[in-house]
Tab-separated table of C-alpha atoms and ligand atoms in Angstrom:
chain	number	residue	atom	x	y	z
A	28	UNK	CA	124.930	88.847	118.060
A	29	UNK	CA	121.667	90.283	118.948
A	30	UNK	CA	120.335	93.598	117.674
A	31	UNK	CA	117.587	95.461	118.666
A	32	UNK	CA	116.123	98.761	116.880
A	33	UNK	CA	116.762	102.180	119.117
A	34	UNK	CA	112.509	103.068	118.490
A	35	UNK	CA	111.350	99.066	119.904
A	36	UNK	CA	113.967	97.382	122.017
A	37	UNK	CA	111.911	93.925	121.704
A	38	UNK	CA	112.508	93.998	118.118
A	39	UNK	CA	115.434	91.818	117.798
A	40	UNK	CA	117.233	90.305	114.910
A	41	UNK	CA	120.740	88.812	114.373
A	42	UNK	CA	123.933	90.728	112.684
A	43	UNK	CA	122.733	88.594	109.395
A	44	UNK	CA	119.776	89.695	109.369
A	45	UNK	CA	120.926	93.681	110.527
A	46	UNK	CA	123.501	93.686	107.804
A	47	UNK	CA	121.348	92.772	105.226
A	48	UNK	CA	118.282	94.732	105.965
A	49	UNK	CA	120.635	98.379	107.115
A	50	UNK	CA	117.620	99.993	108.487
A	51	UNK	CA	114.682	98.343	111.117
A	52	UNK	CA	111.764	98.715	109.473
A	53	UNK	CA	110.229	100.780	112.143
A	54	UNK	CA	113.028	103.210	111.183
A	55	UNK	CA	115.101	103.219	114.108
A	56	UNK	CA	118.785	102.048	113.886
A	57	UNK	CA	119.913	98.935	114.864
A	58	UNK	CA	122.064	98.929	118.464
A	59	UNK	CA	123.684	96.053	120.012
A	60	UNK	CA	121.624	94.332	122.650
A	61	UNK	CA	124.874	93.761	124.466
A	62	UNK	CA	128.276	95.634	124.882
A	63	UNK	CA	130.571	93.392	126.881
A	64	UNK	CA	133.460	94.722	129.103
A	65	UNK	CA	137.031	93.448	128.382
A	66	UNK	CA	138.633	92.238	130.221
A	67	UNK	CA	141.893	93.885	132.135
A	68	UNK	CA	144.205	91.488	131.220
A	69	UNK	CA	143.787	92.255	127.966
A	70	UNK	CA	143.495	96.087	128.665
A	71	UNK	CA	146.450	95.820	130.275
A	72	UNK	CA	148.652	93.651	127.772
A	73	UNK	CA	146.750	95.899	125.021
A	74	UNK	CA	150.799	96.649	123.665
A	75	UNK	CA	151.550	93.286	123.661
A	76	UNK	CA	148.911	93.233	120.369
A	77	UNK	CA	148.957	94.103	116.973
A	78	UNK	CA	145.955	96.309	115.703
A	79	UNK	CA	144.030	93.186	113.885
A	80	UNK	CA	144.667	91.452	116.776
A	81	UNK	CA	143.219	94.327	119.036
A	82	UNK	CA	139.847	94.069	116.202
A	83	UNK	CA	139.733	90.440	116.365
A	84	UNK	CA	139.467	90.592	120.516
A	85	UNK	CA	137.100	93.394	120.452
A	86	UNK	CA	134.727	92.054	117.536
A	87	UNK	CA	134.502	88.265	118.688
A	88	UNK	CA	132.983	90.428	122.237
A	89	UNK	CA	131.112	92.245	120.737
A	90	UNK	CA	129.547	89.818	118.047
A	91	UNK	CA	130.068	86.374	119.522
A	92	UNK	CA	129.253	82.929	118.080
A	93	UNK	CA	127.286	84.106	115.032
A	94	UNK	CA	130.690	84.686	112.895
A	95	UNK	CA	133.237	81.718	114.647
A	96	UNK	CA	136.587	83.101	115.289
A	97	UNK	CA	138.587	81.454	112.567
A	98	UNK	CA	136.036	83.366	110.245
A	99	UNK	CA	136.195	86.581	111.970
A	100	UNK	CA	140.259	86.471	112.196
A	101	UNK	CA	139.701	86.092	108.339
A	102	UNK	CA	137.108	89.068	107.776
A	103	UNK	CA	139.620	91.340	110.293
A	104	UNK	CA	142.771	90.124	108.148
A	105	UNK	CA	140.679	91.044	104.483
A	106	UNK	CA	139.313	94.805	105.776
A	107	UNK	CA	141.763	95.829	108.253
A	108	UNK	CA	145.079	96.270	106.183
A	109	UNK	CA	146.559	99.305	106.954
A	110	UNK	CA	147.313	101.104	110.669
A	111	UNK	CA	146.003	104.217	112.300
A	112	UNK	CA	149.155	105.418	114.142
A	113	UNK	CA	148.859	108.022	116.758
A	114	UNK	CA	151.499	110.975	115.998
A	115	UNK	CA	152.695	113.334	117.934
A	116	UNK	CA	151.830	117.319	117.852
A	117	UNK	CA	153.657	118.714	120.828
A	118	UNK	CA	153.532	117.562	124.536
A	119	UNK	CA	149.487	116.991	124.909
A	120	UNK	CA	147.987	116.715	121.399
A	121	UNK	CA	148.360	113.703	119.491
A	122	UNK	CA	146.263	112.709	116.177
A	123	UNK	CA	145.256	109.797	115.385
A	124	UNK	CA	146.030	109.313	111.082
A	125	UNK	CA	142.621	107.200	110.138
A	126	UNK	CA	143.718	108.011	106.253
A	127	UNK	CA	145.861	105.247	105.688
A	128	UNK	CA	143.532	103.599	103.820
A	129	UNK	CA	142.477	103.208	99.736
A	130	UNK	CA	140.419	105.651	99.714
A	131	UNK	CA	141.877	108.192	102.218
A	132	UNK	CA	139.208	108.674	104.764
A	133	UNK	CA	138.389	107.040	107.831
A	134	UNK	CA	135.132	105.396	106.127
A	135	UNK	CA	137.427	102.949	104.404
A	136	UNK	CA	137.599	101.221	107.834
A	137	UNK	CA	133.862	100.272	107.664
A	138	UNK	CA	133.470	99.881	104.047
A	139	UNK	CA	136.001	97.264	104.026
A	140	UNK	CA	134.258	95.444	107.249
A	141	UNK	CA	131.469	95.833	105.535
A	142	UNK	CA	132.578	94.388	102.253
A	143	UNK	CA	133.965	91.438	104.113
A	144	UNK	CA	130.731	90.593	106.760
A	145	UNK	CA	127.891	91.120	103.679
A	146	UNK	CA	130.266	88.694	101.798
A	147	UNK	CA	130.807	86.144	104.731
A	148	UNK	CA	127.164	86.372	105.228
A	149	UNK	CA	126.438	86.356	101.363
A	150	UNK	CA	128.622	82.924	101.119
A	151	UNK	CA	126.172	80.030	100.437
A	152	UNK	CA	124.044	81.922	98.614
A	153	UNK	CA	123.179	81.182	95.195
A	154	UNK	CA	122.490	83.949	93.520
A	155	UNK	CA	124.909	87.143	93.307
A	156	UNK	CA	124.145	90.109	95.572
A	157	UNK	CA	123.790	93.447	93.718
A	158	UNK	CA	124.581	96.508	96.216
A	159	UNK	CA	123.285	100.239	94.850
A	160	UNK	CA	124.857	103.035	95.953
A	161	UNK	CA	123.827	106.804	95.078
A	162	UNK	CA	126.691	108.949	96.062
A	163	UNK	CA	127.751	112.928	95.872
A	164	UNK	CA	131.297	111.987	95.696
A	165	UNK	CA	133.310	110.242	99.216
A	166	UNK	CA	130.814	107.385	100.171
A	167	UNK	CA	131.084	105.917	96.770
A	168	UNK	CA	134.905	105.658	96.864
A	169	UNK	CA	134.952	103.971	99.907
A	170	UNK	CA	132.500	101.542	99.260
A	171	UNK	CA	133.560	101.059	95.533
A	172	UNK	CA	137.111	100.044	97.299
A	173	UNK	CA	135.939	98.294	100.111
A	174	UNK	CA	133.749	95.984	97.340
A	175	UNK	CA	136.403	95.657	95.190
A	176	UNK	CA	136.965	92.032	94.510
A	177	UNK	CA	134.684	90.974	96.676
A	178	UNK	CA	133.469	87.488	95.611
A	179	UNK	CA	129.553	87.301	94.870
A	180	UNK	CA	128.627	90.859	95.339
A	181	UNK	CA	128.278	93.147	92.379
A	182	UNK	CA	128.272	97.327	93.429
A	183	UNK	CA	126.699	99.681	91.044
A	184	UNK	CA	127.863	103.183	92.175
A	185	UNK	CA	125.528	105.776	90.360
A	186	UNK	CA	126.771	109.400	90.206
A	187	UNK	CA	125.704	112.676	89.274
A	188	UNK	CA	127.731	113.581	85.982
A	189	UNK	CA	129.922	116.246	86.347
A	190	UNK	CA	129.057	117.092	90.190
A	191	UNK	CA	131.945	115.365	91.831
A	192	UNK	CA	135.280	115.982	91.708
A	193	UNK	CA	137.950	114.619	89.347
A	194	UNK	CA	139.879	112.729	91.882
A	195	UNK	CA	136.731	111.153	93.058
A	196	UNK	CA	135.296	110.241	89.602
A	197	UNK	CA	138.521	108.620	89.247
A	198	UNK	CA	137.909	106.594	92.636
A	199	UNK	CA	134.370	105.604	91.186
A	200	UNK	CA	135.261	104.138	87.783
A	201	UNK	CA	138.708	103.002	87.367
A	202	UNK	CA	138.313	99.907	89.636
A	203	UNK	CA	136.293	97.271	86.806
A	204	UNK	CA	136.166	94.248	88.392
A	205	UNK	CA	133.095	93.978	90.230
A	206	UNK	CA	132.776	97.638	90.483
A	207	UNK	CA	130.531	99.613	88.035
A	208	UNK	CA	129.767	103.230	88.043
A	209	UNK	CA	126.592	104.632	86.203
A	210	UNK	CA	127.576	108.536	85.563
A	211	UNK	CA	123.949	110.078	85.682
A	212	UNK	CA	122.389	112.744	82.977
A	213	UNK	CA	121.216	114.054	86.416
A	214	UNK	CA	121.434	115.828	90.006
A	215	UNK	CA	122.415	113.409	93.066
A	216	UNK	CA	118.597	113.656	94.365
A	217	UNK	CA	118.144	111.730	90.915
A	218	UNK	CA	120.395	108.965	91.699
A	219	UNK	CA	118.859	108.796	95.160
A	220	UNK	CA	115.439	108.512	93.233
A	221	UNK	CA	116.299	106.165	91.167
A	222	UNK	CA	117.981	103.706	93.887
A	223	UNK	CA	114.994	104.524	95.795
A	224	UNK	CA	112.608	103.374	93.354
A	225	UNK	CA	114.583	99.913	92.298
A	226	UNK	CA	114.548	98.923	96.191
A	227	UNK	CA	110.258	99.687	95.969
A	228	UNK	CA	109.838	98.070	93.000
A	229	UNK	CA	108.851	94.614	94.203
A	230	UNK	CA	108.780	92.437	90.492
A	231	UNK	CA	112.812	93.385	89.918
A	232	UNK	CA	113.911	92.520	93.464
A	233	UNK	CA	112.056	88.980	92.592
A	234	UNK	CA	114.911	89.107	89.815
A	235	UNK	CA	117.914	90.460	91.688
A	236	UNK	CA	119.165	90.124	94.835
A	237	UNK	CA	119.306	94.194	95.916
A	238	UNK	CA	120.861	95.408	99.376
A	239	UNK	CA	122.442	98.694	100.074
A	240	UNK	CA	126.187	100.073	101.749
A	241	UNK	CA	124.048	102.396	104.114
A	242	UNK	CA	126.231	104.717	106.504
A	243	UNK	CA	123.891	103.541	109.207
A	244	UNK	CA	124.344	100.053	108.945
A	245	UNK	CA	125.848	98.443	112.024
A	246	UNK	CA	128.471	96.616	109.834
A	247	UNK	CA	130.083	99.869	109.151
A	248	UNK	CA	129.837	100.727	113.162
A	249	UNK	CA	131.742	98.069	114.466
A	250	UNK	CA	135.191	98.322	112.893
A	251	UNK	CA	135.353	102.131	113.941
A	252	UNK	CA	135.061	100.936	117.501
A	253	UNK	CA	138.548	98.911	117.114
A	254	UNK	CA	141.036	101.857	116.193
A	255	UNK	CA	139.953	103.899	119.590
A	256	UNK	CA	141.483	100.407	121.093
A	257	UNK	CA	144.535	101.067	118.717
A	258	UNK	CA	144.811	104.477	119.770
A	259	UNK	CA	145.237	103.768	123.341
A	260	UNK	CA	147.670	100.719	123.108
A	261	UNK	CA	150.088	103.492	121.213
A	262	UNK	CA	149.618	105.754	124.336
A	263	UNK	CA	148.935	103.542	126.954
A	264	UNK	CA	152.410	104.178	129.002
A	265	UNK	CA	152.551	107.464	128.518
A	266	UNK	CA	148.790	108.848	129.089
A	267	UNK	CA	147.224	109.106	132.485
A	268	UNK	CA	144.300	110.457	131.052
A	269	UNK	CA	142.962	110.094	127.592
A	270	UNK	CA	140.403	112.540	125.583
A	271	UNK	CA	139.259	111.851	122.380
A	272	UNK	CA	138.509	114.660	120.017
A	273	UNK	CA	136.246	113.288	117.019
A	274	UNK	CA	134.887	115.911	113.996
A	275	UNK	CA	131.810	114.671	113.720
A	276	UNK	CA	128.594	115.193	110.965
A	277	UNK	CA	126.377	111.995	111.424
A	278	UNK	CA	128.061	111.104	114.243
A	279	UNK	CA	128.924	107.243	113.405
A	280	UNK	CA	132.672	107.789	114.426
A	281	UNK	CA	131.708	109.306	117.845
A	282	UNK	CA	129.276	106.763	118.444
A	283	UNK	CA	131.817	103.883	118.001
A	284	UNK	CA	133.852	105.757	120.631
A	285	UNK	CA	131.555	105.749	122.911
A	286	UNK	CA	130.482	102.065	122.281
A	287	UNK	CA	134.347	101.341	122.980
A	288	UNK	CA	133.943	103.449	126.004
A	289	UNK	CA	131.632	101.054	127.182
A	290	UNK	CA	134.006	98.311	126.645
A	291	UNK	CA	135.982	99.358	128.848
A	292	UNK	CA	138.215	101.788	127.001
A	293	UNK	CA	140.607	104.051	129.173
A	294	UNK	CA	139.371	107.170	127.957
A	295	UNK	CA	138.322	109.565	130.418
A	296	UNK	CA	136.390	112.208	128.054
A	297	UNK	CA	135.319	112.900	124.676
A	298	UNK	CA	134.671	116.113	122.945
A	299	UNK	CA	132.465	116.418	119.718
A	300	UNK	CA	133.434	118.923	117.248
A	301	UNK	CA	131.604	120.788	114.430
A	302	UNK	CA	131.853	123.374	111.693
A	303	UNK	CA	128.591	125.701	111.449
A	304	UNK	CA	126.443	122.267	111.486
A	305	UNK	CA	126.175	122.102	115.361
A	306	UNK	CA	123.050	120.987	116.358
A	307	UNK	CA	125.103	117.929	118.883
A	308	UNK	CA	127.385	120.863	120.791
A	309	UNK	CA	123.917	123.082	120.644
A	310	UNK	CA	121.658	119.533	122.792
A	311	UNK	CA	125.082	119.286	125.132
A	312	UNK	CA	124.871	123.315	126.138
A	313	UNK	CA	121.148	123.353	126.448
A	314	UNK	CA	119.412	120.263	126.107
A	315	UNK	CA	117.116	120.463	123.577
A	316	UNK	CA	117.560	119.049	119.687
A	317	UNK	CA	116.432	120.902	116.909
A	318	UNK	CA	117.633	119.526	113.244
A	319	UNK	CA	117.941	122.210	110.672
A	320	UNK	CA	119.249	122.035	107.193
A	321	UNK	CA	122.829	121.569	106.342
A	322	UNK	CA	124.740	124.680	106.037
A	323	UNK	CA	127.400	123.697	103.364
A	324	UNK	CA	131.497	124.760	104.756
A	325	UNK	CA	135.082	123.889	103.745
A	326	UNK	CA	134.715	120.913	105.855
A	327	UNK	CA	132.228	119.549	103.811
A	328	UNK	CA	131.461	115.800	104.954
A	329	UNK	CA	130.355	117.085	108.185
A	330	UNK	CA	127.526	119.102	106.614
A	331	UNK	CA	124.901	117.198	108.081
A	332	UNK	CA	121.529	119.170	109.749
A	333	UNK	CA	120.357	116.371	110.910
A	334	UNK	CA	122.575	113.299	112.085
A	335	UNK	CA	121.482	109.867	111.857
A	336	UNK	CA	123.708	108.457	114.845
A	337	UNK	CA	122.513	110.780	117.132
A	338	UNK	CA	119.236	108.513	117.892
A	339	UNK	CA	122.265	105.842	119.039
A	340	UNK	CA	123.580	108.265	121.393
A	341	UNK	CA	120.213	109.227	123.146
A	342	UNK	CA	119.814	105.422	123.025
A	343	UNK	CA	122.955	104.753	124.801
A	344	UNK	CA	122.482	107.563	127.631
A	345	UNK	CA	119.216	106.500	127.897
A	346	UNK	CA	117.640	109.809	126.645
A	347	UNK	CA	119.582	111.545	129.790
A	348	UNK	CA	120.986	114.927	128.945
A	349	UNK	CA	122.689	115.897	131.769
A	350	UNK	CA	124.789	112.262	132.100
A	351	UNK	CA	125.747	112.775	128.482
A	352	UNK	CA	126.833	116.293	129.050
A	353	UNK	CA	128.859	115.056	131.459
A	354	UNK	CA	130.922	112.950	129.247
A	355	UNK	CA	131.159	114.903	125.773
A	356	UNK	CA	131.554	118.598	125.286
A	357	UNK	CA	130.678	120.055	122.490
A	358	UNK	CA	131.578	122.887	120.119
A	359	UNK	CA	131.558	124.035	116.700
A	360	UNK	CA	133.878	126.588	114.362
A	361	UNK	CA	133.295	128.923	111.576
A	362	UNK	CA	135.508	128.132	108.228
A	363	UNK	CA	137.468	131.015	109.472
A	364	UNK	CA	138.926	129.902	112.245
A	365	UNK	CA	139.145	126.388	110.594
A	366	UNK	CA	141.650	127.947	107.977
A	367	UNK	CA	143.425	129.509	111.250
A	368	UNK	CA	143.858	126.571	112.568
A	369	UNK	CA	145.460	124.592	109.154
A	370	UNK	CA	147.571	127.210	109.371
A	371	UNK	CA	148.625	127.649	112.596
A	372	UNK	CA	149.242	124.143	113.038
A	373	UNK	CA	151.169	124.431	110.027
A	374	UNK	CA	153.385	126.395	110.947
A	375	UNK	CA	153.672	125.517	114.407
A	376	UNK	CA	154.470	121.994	113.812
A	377	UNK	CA	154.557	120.895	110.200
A	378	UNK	CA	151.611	119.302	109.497
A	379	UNK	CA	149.100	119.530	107.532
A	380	UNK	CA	145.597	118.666	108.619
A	381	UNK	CA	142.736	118.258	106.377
A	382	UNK	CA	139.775	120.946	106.882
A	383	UNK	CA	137.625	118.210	108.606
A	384	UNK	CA	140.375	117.538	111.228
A	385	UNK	CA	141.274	121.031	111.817
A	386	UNK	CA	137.824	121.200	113.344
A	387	UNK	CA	139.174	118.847	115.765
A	388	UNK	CA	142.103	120.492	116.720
A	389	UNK	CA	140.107	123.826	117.547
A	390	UNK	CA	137.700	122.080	119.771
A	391	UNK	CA	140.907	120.571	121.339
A	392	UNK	CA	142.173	123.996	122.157
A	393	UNK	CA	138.772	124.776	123.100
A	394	UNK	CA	138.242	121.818	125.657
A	395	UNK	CA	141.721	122.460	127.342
A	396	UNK	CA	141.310	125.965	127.621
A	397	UNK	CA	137.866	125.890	129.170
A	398	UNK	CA	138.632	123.225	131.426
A	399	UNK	CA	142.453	124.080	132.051
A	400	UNK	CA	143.257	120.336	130.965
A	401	UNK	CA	146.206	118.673	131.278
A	402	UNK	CA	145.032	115.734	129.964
A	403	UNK	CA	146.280	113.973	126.576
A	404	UNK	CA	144.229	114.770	123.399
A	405	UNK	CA	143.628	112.676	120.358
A	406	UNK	CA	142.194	114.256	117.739
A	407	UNK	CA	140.831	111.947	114.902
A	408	UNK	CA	141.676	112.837	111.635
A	409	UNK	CA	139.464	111.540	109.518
A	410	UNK	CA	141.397	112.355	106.102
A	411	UNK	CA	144.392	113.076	104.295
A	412	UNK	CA	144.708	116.614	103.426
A	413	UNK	CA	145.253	115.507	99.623
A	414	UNK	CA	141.529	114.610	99.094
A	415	UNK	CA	140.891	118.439	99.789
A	416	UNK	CA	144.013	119.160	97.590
A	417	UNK	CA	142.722	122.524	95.914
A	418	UNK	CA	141.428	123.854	99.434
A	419	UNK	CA	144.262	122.718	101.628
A	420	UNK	CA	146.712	124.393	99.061
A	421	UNK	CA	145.446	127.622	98.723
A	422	UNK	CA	144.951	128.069	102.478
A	423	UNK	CA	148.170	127.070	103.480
A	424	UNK	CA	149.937	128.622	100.348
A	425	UNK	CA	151.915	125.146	100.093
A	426	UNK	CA	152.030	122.038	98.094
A	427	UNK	CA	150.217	118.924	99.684
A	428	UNK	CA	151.916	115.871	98.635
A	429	UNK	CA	149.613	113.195	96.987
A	430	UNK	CA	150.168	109.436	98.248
A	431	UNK	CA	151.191	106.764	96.022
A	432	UNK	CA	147.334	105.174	95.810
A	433	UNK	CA	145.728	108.733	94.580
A	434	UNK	CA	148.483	109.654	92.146
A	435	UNK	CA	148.351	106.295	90.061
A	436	UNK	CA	145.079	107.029	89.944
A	437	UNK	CA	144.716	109.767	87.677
A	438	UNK	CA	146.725	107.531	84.980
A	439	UNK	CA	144.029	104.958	84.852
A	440	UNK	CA	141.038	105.453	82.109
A	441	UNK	CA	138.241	106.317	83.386
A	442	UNK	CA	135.145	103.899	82.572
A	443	UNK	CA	131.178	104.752	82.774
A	444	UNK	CA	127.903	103.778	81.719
A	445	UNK	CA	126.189	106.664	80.615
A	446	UNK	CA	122.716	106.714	82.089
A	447	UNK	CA	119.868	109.188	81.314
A	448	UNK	CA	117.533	110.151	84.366
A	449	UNK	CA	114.941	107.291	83.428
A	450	UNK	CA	113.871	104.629	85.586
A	451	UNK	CA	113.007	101.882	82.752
A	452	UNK	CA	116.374	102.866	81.084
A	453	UNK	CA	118.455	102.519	84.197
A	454	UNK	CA	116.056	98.752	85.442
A	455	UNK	CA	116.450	97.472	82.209
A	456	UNK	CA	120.264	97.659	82.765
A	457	UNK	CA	120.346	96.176	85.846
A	458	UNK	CA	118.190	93.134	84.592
A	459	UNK	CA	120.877	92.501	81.382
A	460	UNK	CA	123.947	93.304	82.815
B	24	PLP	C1	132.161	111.172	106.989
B	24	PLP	C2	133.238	112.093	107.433
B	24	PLP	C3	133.191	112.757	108.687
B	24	PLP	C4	132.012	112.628	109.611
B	24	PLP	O1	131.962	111.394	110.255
B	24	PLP	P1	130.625	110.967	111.025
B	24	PLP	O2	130.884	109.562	111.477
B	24	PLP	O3	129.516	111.045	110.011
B	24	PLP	O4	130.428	111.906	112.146
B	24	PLP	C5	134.262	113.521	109.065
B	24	PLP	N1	135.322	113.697	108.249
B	24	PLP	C6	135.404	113.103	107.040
B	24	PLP	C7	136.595	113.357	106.183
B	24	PLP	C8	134.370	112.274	106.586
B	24	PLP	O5	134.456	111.701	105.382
């Protein structure tokens, strides 16, 4: 698979190469020089397939010979091992449940990909690979599960100490294994700081074999292009036309849809949704982008001023406004009306969506009103309404039942290296340990 970076298109490198290094070092992001189109047999016979088989089909097209299929079918089998079933909410809104996974959120599908491709790559290497991770709270427990277990990579997950929540501290250090989490004397711009400063400092990385589980590496891409395949083999009979509805902050999961698109997915629309963070639905209205910083709302891991994937969607359009106008619609919601809309669709139908998703189902409501649509809506939702337990309850004046994974959880012990905000303190660790 060749890559090229979205600021020098003759700056190629392979999917090794793009996986190890995250970012180009002329700072673009890494896009695919290619995206095949599948073929229509197989868009056709797309029920006849199970969902690894649907990701095995569309990664061996979109990677080709680097990884050899046996290998890939083994990397799909490892990272994708739960579904993403498309449920029903009344006759023209379906959602599409990407929370089935370990950590509850959607990123588990490209952590675990991730995990698996680093380690593939990582194989005949002789010396252990050490990933750093600074996290606020979610990334970390996705990439601490996707890592788990995963043979020659170490992941040191460094947090700040009391500034996430329970449920995720829990995530971050009851795994062991390969897994360690440093709990920071510190605020998460320290733990950025001092991940920052162990990738520039040039005599450790002659010691230890440092990479990173960036959100923008194209590893973490590729897997979220497979379940908008998934989506449509679920609704393929019964769907003339297909919009997908994706809340979006850095826009990685609407990116992958669109990359699908390409593919040859039969979708006919997609509509990006927001909360107050709406710079994307601001460039569809009137053209022009303007990053600002993050406003923080209830749907909190879509507080992003500024998102990273956006330079992959100008890249993919070609820098043409008015053709991607044409093919997402934008709009954003206040937390106001994203409480409405947890509760209306609570007691409309019975379900409970998560803050981020509710997003989705306004600007659902919003494309079919504007547009008087009568196509078939799928609204991502990205997690399960028990990782926003406290919020979700108190808005919808109801219990949220907790899955089997999360409540084990909070029996396990939790276990942390304590780490003051000190650079020699936290290299000398690294070096012994
Ligand atoms: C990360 C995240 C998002 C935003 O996804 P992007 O790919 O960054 O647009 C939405 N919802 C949840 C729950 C998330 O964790």
């Amino acid at each position: 698979m060749q890559l090229y970076s979205t600021n020098n298109p003759d700056l190629r490198c392979s999917l090794k190469e793009a996986i190890f290094q995250g970012l180009p070092a002329d700072n673009g992001l890494y896009m695919p020089v290619e995206i095949p189109e599948l073929p229509t047999a197989f868009i056709r016979n797309l029920s006849q397939f199970t969902f690894p088989e649907i990701a095995v089909q569309v990664a061996r097209a979109l990677i080709g010979p680097e990884i050899p299929k046996a290998d890939l079918e083994t990397i799909i089998r490892n990272a994708i091992t739960f579904p993403a079933p498309v449920v029903n909410l009344g006759e023209h809104t379906h959602i599409l449940e990407l929370f089935h996974g370990p950590s509850l959120a959607f990123k588990d599908f490209g952590a675990r990909f991730m995990a698996q491709t680093m380690s593939y790559f990582n194989r005949e290497a002789a010396q252990e690979l050490t990933i750093l991770v600074a996290t606020s709270g979610d990334t970390g427990g996705a990439v601490a599960a996707g890592f788990y277990q995963t043979p020659g990579i170490r992941v040191v997950i460094l947090y700040p100490s009391g500034k996430v929540s329970p449920l995720q501290e829990k995530q971050l250090t009851t795994l062991g294994h390969n897994i360690t989490a440093l709990e920071v004397a510190g605020t998460f711009d320290d733990c950025q700081a001092l991940v920052k400063r162990a990738f520039l400092d040039t005599e450790l990385r002659t010691r230890l074999r440092l990479s990173s589980a960036n959100s923008i590496n194209i590893s973490r891409l590729i897997p979220q292009v497979f379940y908008y395949w998934e989506a449509c083999k679920q609704l393929y009979h019964r769907a003339k036309e297909i919009v997908f509805v994706v809340p979006s902050g850095n826009f990685g999961n609407l990116t992958a849809g669109l990359i699908a698109w390409k593919m040859g997915l039969p979708a006919s629309h997609f509509v990006a949704a927001t909360n107050a963070n709406d710079v994307v639905p601001e460039y569809l209205k009137f053209g022009a982008f303007i990053a600002r910083p993050s406003i923080p709302t209830l749907s909190n891991a879509m507080d992003v001023g500024n998102p990273s994937n956006f330079a992959r969607m100008l890249d993919l359009y070609g820098s043409t406004w008015n053709i991607m106008k044409e093919h997402i619609s934008g709009y954003a919601f206040t937390d106001e009306q994203t409480r409405a809309a947890m509760q209306q669709v609570f007691q409309q139908h019975a379900y409970i969506m998560d803050p981020h998703g509710a997003v989705g189902y306004l600007a659902w409501k919003a494309y079919q009103q504007e547009k008087s649509s009568r196509a078939t809506g799928v609204i991502l939702e990205t997690a399960h309404p028990s990782k926003f337990r406290e919020a979700v309850e108190s808005i919808l004046g109801s219990t949220v039942e907790i899955p089997d994974t999360l409540a084990r959880l909070s029996a396990r012990k939790k276990e942390a290296v304590q780490m003051p905000v000190n650079y020699i303190q936290f290299r000398e660790w690294l070096i012994n340990h």
